[in-house]
XYZ file of C-alpha atoms in Angstrom:
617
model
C 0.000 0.000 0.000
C 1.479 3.203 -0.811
C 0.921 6.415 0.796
C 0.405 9.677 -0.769
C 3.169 11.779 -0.635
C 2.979 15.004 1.057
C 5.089 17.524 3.011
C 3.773 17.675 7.096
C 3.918 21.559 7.308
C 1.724 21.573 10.571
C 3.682 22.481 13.607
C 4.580 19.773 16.132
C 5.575 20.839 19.697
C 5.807 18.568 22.604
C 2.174 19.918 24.170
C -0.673 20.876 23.166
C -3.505 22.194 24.706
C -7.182 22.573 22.731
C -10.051 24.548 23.912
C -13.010 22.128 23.984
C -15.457 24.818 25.122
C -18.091 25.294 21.596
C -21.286 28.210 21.118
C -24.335 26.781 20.041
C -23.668 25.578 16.240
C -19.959 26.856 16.583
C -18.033 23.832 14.259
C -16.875 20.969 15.788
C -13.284 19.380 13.838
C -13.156 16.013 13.337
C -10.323 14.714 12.105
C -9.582 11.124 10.417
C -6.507 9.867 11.724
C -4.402 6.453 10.686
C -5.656 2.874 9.784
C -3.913 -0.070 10.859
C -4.166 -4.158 11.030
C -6.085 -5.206 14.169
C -3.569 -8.022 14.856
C -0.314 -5.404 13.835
C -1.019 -2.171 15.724
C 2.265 -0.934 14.428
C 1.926 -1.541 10.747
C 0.143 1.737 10.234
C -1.025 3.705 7.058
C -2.879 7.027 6.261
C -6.486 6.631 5.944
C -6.717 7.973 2.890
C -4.040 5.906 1.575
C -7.554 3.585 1.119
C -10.395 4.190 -1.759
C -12.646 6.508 0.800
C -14.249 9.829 -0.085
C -11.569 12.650 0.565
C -11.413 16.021 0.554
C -10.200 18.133 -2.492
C -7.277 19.467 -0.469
C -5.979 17.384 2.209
C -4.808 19.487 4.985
C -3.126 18.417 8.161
C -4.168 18.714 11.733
C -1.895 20.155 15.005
C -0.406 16.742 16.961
C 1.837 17.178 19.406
C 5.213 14.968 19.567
C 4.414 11.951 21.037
C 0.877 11.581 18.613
C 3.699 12.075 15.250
C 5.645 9.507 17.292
C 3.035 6.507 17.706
C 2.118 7.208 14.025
C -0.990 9.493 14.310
C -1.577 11.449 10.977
C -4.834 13.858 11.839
C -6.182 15.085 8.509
C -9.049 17.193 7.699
C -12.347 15.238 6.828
C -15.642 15.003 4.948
C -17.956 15.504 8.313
C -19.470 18.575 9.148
C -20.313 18.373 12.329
C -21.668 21.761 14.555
C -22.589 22.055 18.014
C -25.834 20.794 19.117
C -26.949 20.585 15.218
C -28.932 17.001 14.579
C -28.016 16.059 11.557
C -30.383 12.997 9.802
C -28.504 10.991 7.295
C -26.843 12.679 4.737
C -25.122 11.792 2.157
C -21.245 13.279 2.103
C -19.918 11.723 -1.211
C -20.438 8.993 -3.665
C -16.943 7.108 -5.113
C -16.904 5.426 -8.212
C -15.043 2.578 -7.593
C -12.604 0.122 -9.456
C -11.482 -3.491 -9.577
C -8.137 -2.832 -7.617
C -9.904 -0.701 -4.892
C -12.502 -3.564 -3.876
C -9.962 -6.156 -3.781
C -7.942 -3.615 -1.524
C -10.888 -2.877 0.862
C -11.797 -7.250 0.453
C -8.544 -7.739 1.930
C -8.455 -5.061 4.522
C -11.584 -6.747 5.441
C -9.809 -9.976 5.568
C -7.328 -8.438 8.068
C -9.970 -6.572 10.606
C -8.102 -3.299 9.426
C -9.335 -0.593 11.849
C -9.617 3.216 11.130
C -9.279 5.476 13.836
C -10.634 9.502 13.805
C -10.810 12.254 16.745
C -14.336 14.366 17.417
C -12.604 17.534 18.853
C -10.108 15.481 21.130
C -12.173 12.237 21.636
C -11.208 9.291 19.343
C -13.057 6.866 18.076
C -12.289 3.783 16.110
C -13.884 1.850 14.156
C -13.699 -1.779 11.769
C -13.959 -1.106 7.617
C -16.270 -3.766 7.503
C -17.326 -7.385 8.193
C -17.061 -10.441 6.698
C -20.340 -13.210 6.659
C -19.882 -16.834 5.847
C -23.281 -17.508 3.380
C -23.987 -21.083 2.921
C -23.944 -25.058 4.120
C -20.864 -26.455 4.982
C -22.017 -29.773 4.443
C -23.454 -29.087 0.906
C -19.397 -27.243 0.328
C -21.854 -24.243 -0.970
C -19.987 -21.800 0.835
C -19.465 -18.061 0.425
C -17.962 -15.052 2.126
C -20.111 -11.774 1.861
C -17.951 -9.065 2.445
C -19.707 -5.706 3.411
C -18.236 -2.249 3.904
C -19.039 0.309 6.877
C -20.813 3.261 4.744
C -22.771 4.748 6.929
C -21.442 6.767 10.477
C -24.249 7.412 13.058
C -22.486 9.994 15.411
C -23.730 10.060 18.981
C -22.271 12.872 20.707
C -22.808 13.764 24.275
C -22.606 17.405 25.338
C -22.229 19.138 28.894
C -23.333 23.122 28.683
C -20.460 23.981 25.935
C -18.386 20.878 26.615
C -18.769 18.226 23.572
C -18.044 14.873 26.855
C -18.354 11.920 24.737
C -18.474 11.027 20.916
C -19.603 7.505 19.729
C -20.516 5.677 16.468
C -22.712 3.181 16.704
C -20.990 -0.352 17.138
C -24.669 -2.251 16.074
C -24.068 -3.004 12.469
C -26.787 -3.734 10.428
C -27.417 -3.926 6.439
C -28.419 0.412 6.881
C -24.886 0.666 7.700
C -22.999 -1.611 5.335
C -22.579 -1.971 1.450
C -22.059 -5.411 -0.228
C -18.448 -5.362 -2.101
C -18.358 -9.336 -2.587
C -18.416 -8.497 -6.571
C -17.580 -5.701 -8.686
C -19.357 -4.680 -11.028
C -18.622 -2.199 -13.835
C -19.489 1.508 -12.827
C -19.594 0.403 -9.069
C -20.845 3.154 -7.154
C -20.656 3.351 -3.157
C -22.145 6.352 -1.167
C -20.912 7.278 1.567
C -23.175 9.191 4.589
C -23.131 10.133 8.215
C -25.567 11.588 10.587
C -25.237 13.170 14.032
C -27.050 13.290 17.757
C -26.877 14.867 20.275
C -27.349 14.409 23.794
C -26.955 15.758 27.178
C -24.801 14.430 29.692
C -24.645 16.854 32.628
C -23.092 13.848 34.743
C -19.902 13.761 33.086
C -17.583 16.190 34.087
C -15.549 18.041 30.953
C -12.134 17.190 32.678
C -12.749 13.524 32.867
C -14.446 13.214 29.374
C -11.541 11.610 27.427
C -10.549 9.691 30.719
C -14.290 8.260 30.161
C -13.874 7.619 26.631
C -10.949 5.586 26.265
C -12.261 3.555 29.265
C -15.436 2.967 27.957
C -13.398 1.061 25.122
C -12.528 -1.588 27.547
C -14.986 -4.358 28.192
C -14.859 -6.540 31.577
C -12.794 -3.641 33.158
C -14.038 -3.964 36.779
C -13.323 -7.871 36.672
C -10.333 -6.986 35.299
C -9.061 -4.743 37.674
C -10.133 -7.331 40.619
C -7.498 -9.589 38.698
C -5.147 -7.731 38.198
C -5.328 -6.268 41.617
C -4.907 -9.843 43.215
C -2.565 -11.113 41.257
C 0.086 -7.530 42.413
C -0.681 -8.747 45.838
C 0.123 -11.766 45.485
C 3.449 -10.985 43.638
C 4.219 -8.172 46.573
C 4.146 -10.434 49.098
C 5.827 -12.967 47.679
C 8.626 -10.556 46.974
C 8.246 -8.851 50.342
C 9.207 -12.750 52.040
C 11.983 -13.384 49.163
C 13.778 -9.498 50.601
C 12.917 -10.190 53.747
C 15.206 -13.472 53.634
C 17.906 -12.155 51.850
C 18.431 -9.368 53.918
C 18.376 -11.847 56.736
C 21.077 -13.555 55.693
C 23.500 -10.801 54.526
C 22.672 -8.628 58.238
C 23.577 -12.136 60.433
C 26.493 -13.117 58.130
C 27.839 -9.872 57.728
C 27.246 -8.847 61.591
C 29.078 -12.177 62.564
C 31.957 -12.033 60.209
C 32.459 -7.976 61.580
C 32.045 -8.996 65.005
C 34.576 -11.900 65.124
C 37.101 -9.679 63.473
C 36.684 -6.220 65.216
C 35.503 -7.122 68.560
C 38.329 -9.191 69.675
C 39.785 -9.097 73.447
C 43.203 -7.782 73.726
C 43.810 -11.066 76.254
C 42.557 -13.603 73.092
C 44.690 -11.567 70.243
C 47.044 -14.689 70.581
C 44.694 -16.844 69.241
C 43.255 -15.454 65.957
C 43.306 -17.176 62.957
C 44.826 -15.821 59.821
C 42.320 -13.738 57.898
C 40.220 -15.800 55.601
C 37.370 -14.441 52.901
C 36.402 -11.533 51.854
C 38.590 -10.006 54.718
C 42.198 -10.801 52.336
C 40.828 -8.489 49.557
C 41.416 -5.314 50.632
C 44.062 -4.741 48.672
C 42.248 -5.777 45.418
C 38.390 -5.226 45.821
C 38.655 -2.048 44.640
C 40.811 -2.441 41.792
C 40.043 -0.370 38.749
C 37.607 -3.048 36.803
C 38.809 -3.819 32.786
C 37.433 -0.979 30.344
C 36.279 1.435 32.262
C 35.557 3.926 30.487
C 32.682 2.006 29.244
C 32.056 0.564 32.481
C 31.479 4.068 33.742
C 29.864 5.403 30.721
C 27.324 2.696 31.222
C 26.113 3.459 35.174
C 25.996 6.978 33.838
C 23.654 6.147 31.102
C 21.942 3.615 33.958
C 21.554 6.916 36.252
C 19.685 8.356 33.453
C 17.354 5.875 32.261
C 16.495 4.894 36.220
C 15.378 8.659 36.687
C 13.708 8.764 33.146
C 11.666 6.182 34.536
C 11.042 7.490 37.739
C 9.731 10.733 36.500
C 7.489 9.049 33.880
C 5.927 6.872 36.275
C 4.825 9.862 38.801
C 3.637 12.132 36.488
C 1.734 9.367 35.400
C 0.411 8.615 39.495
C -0.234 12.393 39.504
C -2.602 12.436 36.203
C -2.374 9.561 34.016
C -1.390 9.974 30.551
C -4.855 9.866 28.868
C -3.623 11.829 25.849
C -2.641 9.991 22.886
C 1.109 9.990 22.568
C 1.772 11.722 25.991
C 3.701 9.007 27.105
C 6.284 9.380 24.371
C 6.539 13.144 25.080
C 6.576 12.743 28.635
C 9.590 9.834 28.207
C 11.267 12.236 25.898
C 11.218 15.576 28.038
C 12.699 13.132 30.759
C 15.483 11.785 29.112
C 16.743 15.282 27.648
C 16.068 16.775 31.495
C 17.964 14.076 33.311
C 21.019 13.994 30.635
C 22.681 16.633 33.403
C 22.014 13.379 36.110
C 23.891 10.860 33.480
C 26.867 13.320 33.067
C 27.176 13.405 36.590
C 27.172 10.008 37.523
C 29.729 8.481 35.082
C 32.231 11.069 35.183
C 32.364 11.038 38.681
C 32.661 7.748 39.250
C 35.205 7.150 35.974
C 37.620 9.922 37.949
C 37.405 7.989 41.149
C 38.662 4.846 39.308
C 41.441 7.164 38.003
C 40.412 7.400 34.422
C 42.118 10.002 32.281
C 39.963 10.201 29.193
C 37.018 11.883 30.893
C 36.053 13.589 27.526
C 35.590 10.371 25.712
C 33.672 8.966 28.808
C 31.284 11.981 28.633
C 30.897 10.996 24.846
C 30.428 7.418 25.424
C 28.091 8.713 28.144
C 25.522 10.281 25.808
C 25.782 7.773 23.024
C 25.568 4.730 25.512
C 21.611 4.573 24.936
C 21.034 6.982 21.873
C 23.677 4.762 19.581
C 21.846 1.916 19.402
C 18.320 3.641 19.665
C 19.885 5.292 16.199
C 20.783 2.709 14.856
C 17.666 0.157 15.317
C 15.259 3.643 14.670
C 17.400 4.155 11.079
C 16.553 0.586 9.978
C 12.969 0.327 10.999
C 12.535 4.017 9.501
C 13.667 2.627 6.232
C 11.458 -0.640 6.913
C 8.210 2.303 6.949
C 9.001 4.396 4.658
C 8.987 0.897 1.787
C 5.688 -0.587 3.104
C 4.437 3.373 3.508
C 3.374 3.136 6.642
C 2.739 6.353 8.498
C 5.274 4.584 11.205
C 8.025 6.399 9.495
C 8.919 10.043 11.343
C 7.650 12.952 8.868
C 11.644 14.792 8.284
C 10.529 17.643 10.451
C 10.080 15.392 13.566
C 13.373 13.671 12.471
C 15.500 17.026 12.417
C 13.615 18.671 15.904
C 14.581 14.910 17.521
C 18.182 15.984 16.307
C 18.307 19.028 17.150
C 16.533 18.282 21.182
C 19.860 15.292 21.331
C 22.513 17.896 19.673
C 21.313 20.850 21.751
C 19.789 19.605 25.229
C 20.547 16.046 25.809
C 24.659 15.923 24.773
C 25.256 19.166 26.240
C 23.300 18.823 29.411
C 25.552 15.606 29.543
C 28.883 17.276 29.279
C 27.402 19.796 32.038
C 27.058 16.952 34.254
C 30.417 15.836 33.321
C 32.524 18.625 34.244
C 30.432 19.447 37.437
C 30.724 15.314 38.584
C 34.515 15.416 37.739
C 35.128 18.419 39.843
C 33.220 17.211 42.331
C 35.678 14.156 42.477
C 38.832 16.458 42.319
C 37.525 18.434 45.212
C 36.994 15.129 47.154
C 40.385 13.533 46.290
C 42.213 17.091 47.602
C 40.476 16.888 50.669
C 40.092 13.351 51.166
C 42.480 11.444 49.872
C 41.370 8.572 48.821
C 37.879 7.815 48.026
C 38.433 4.214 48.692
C 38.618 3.247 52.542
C 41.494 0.835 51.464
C 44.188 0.905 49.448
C 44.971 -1.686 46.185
C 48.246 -3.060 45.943
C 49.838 -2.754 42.210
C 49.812 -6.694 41.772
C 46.338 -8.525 41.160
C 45.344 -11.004 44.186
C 44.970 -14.898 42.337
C 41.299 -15.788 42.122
C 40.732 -19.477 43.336
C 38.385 -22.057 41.567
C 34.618 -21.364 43.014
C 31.816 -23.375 44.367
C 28.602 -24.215 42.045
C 26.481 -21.315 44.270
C 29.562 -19.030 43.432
C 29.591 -19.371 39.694
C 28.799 -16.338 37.263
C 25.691 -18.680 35.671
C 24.418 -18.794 38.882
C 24.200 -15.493 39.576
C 23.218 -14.882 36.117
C 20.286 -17.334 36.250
C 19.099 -15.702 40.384
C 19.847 -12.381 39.726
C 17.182 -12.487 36.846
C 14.895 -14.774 37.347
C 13.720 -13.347 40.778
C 13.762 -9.467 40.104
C 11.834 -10.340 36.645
C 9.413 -12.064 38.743
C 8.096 -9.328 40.500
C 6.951 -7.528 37.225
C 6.549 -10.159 35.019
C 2.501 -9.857 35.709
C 2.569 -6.411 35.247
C 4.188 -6.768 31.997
C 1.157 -8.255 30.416
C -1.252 -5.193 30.782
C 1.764 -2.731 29.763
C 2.435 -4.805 26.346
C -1.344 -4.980 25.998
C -1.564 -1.417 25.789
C 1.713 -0.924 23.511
C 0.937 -3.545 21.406
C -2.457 -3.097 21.142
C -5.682 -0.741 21.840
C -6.003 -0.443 25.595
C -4.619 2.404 27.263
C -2.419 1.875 30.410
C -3.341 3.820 33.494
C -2.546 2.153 36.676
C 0.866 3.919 37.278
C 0.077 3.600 41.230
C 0.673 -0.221 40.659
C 3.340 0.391 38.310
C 5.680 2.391 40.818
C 4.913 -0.500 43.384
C 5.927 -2.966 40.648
C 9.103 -0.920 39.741
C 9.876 -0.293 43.361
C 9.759 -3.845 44.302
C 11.788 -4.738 40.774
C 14.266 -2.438 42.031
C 14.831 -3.620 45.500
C 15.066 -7.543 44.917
C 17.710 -6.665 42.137
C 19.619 -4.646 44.571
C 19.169 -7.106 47.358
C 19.874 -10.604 45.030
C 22.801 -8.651 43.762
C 24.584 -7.867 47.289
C 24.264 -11.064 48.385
C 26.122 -12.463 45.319
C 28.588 -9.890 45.510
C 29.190 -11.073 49.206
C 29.370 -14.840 47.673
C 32.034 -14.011 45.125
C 33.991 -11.756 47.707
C 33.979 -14.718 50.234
C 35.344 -17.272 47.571
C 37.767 -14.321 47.294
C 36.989 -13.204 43.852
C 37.706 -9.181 43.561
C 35.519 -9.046 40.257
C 32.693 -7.650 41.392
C 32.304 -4.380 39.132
C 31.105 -5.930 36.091
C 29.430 -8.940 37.894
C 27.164 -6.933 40.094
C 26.313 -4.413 36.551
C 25.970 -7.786 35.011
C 22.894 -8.902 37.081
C 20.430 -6.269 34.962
C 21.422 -8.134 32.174
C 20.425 -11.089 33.538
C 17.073 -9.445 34.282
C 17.024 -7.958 30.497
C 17.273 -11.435 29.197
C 14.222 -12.587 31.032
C 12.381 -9.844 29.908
C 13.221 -10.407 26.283
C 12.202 -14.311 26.769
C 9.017 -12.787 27.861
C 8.610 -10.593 24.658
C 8.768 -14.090 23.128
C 6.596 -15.636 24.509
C 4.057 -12.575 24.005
C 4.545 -12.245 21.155
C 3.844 -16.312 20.247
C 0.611 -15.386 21.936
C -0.651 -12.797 19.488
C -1.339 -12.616 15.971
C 1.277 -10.302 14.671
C 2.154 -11.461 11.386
C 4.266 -9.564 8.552
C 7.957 -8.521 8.015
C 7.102 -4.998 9.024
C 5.023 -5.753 12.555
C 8.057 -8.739 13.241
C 10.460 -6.126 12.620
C 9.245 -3.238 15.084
C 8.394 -6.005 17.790
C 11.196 -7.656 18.338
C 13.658 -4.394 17.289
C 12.376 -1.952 19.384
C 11.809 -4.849 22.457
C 15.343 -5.329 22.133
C 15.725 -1.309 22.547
C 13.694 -1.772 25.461
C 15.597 -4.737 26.978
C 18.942 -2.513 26.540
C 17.524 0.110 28.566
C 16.601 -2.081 31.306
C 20.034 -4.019 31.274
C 21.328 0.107 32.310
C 18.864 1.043 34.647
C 19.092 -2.239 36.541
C 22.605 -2.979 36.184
C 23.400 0.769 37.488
C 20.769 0.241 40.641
C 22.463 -3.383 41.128
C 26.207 -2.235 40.814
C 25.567 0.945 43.468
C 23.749 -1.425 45.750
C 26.865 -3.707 45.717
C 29.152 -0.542 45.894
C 27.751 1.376 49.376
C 27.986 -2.367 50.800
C 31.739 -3.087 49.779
C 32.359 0.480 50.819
C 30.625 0.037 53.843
C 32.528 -3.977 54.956
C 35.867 -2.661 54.043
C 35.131 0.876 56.207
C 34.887 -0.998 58.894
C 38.098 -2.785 59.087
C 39.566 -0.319 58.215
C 39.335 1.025 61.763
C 41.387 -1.774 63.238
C 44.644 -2.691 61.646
C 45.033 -6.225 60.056
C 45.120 -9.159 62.281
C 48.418 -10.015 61.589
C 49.724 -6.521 62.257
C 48.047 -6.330 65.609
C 50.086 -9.549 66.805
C 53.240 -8.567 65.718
C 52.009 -5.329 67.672
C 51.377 -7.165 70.615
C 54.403 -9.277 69.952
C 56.875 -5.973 69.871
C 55.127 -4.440 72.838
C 55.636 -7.284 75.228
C 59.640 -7.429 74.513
C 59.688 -3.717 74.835
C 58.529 -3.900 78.922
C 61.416 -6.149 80.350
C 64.264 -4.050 78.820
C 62.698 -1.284 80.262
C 62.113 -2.632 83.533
């Protein structure tokens, strides 16, 4: 299917706000939007890309950034439509049409395309048609009747000057289809509409579109009561699987402290030689291999984790019922927190005595963005062949651009500087900003136990974070991949917080395992276990997507693509949360004996002390 070529002149900005307030018989816009596949919500075309009655000059509507972004392309249409005006059935156009277009609309029929257009700011979408089996199966005398949606009946509901709700008519009987099984020469469809009006002084004019998507969503209260029991269930499993974990790390780590700090002068004689994580002081914090990328991805971590913070409590505050206002709100957060990102790796790239801090800022601000570019170039190029109104309009390409070249990267280098001053200024009046020192030689790691093993950790560290949002997960792909709108952000931050504290908590306790078999590697292990957790997740786009019917290069493409994006992102914001969880606890074990010289040291100590009293007795 091609689409019709034509240069997007409207302006796009990342808000927009509409007055809905309308006079008696002021005009009322309504505006046809995209048409897509009902099994490949991506796979997206104009609506007039399709033999329907169009205007002699197509002109398009305002969207803001995040409606360009999901693919919405409001045009101007053939429905007058005023306030409070009945309208009976009228006729708006009649198309001749030929051979090619019914075998088009036939197998848009065959695919349940939907089409999709806005009354003021309320959508409404609708099927092209239907398909009826005609015949007996047993006498093989069967037909499909394909009929065409012709006719709109508009139901509109008004409050004062408020249009509160706009409906078609979902009842579809032969007044509101045409037969298109067989063309005929000089085919001739007509195309009509009508409009009523009634008054709804019970809906209030903020909550109108709130209503209106909802009212989209059939079984919602039985829904909810699922979905509701099932995040219990899932908190308090996860509340029993942290509450052991930190269990065990507090008594382990409290005994292994106390036996080695709170030792009686009179028993000094008798300590063992230090054993465990207590002979790696001179190695645990070792400089970890590259890391300059290491570095440059916590820093892009830092900024995804508070990307997704902010998202998720603007949406707690007011959910996002306006279409695209996720996408804006995700992208105002990542160019905001680009300062946060900055900060983070450069700071912690000069404490590990890095000296190419400008190519770790760089690295910083390409860590995400590169491969966003790259997977967004080649699914770009995938839309623009099939025509699919997927593909960004080049104004929306060049402001996205210019938003990375002149807010994100420089807000990053900001954050830079400031977060490698910041370390300077520590260094000069701290010293070091390790409590121990690292000897120049590397400590040799002995063989590990089975429990100890990086596929352990790797299997742990993401199979039991994933499970706390794995049942969330299927109501936020249900609304990305396909018609319902997601607005329980309240069970969303308890999901993320939850997500967020078994990875931390999984992760120490491995860290404490690999420090104990005294293995010093714990930088990129500990960033390793959102990875682990990224893996699951993309197992889980699998599996979803086996469970749908997405079918087509195109809709393949975009799935598993831009989950992939997705899974990236949550490798850095979980491996950044997972590697600063393990780093405050190996800062704070090693602080601590660090206030009492080695055991060794204190018996030779004692040793010297004791000769020293006879001679000078």
């Amino acid at each position: 299917m091609r689409r019709s070529r034509r240069s997007y002149l409207a302006l796009v900005t990342l808000l927009a706000v509409a007055d809905a307030s309308f006079e008696d018989d002021a005009e009322i816009q309504v505006s046809m939007n995209k048409a897509w596949p009902y099994s490949n919500p991506t796979e997206t075309y104009e609506y007039y890309d399709f033999p329907f009655c169009k205007p002699k000059i197509v002109m398009p509507h305002f969207m803001t950034l995040g409606q360009v972004l999901r693919g919405d392309r409001l045009v101007n249409s053939l429905y007058p439509m005023h306030m409070k005006r009945q309208v009976p059935r009228t006729v708006i156009c009649s198309r001749r049409m030929t051979e090619a277009d019914i075998r088009m609309l036939k197998e848009a029929i065959d695919q349940n395309y939907m089409f999709e257009l806005f009354v003021g700011e309320l959508p409404i979408d609708r099927p092209f048609g239907v398909v009826s089996t005609m015949g007996n199966e047993k006498d093989e005398q069967v037909t499909d009747r394909y009929f065409l949606v012709n006719y709109l009946d508009f139901i509109i509901g008004y409050n004062e000057k408020e249009v509160v709700s706009a409906n078609v008519t979902r009842e579809l009987n032969l007044e509101h289809l045409v037969d298109i099984t067989e063309w005929k020469e000089g085919m001739v469809i007509q195309f009509s509409y009508s409009v009523q009006w009634t008054p709804l002084p019970h809906i209030i004019p903020s909550q109108a579109l709130e209503l209106q998507l909802k009212s989209t969503m059939p079984h919602g209260h039985q829904n909810m009561d699922i979905h509701w029991l099932a995040i219990i269930n899932s908190f308090v499993l996860m509340l029993l699987i942290l509450s052991l974990f930190l269990l065990i790390i507090i008594r382990v780590v409290r005994s292994d402290l106390s036996r080695y700090l709170q030792i009686p002068d009179e028993e000094l004689n008798a300590v063992e030689e230090e054993t465990g994580w207590k002979l790696l002081h001179a190695d645990v914090f070792r400089a970890p291999k590259h890391r300059l990328f290491f570095c440059s991805a916590i820093g892009a971590g830092a900024q995804m984790t508070s990307m997704m913070i902010m998202v998720v409590l603007v949406g707690c505050i007011g959910a996002y019922y306006q279409r695209g206002a996720v996408a804006s709100a995700a992208v105002i957060s990542y160019m905001v927190t680009a300062l946060l990102g900055g900060f983070v790796s450069a700071n912690l790239y000069q404490k590990l005595g890095g000296e190419k801090w400008a190519w770790n800022i760089f690295m910083t601000a390409l860590c995400f963005m590169g491969p966003a570019f790259l997977i967004w170039s080649f699914l770009n190029t995938v839309a623009i062949f099939y025509g699919s109104t997927a593909a960004f309009p080049f104004p929306t390409i060049l402001l996205m651009f210019a938003m990375w070249a002149c807010v994100t990267f420089p807000l990053t280098v900001l954050g830079g500087i400031i977060g490698r001053h910041r370390s300077l200024k520590q260094a000069q009046a701290e010293g070091s900003p390790f409590p121990c020192k690292t000897n120049k030689l590397a400590r040799e790691i002995p063989s590990c136990r089975w429990y100890q093993s990086p596929v352990t950790q790797f299997f742990a560290s993401g199979f039991l974070p994933f499970s706390a949002i794995y049942i969330e997960l299927h109501y936020i792909f249900n609304s990305v991949w396909g018609p319902r709108i997601y607005f329980l952000y309240g069970i969303l931050l308890l999901a993320f917080t939850m997500l967020l504290l078994v990875a931390g908590t999984v992760t120490v306790l491995f860290t404490y395992f690999h420090l104990n078999a005294e293995d010093h590697r714990w930088w990129w292990r500990s960033f390793g276990s959102g990875v682990a957790v990224s893996a699951f997740f993309y197992l889980y786009c699998i599996y979803f997507f086996l469970q749908t019917g997405m079918n087509g290069f195109l809709q393949c493409s975009f799935f598993f693509l831009y989950s992939l994006l997705a899974a990236h992102g949550i490798a850095l914001m979980l491996g950044c949360v997972s590697f600063y969880c393990s780093y405050f606890f190996v800062i704070y074990i090693y602080s601590r004996i660090k206030a009492q010289p080695p055991a060794l040291l204190r018996l030779l100590a004692a040793s010297l002390e004791s000769r020293r009293v006879p001679a000078q007795a």
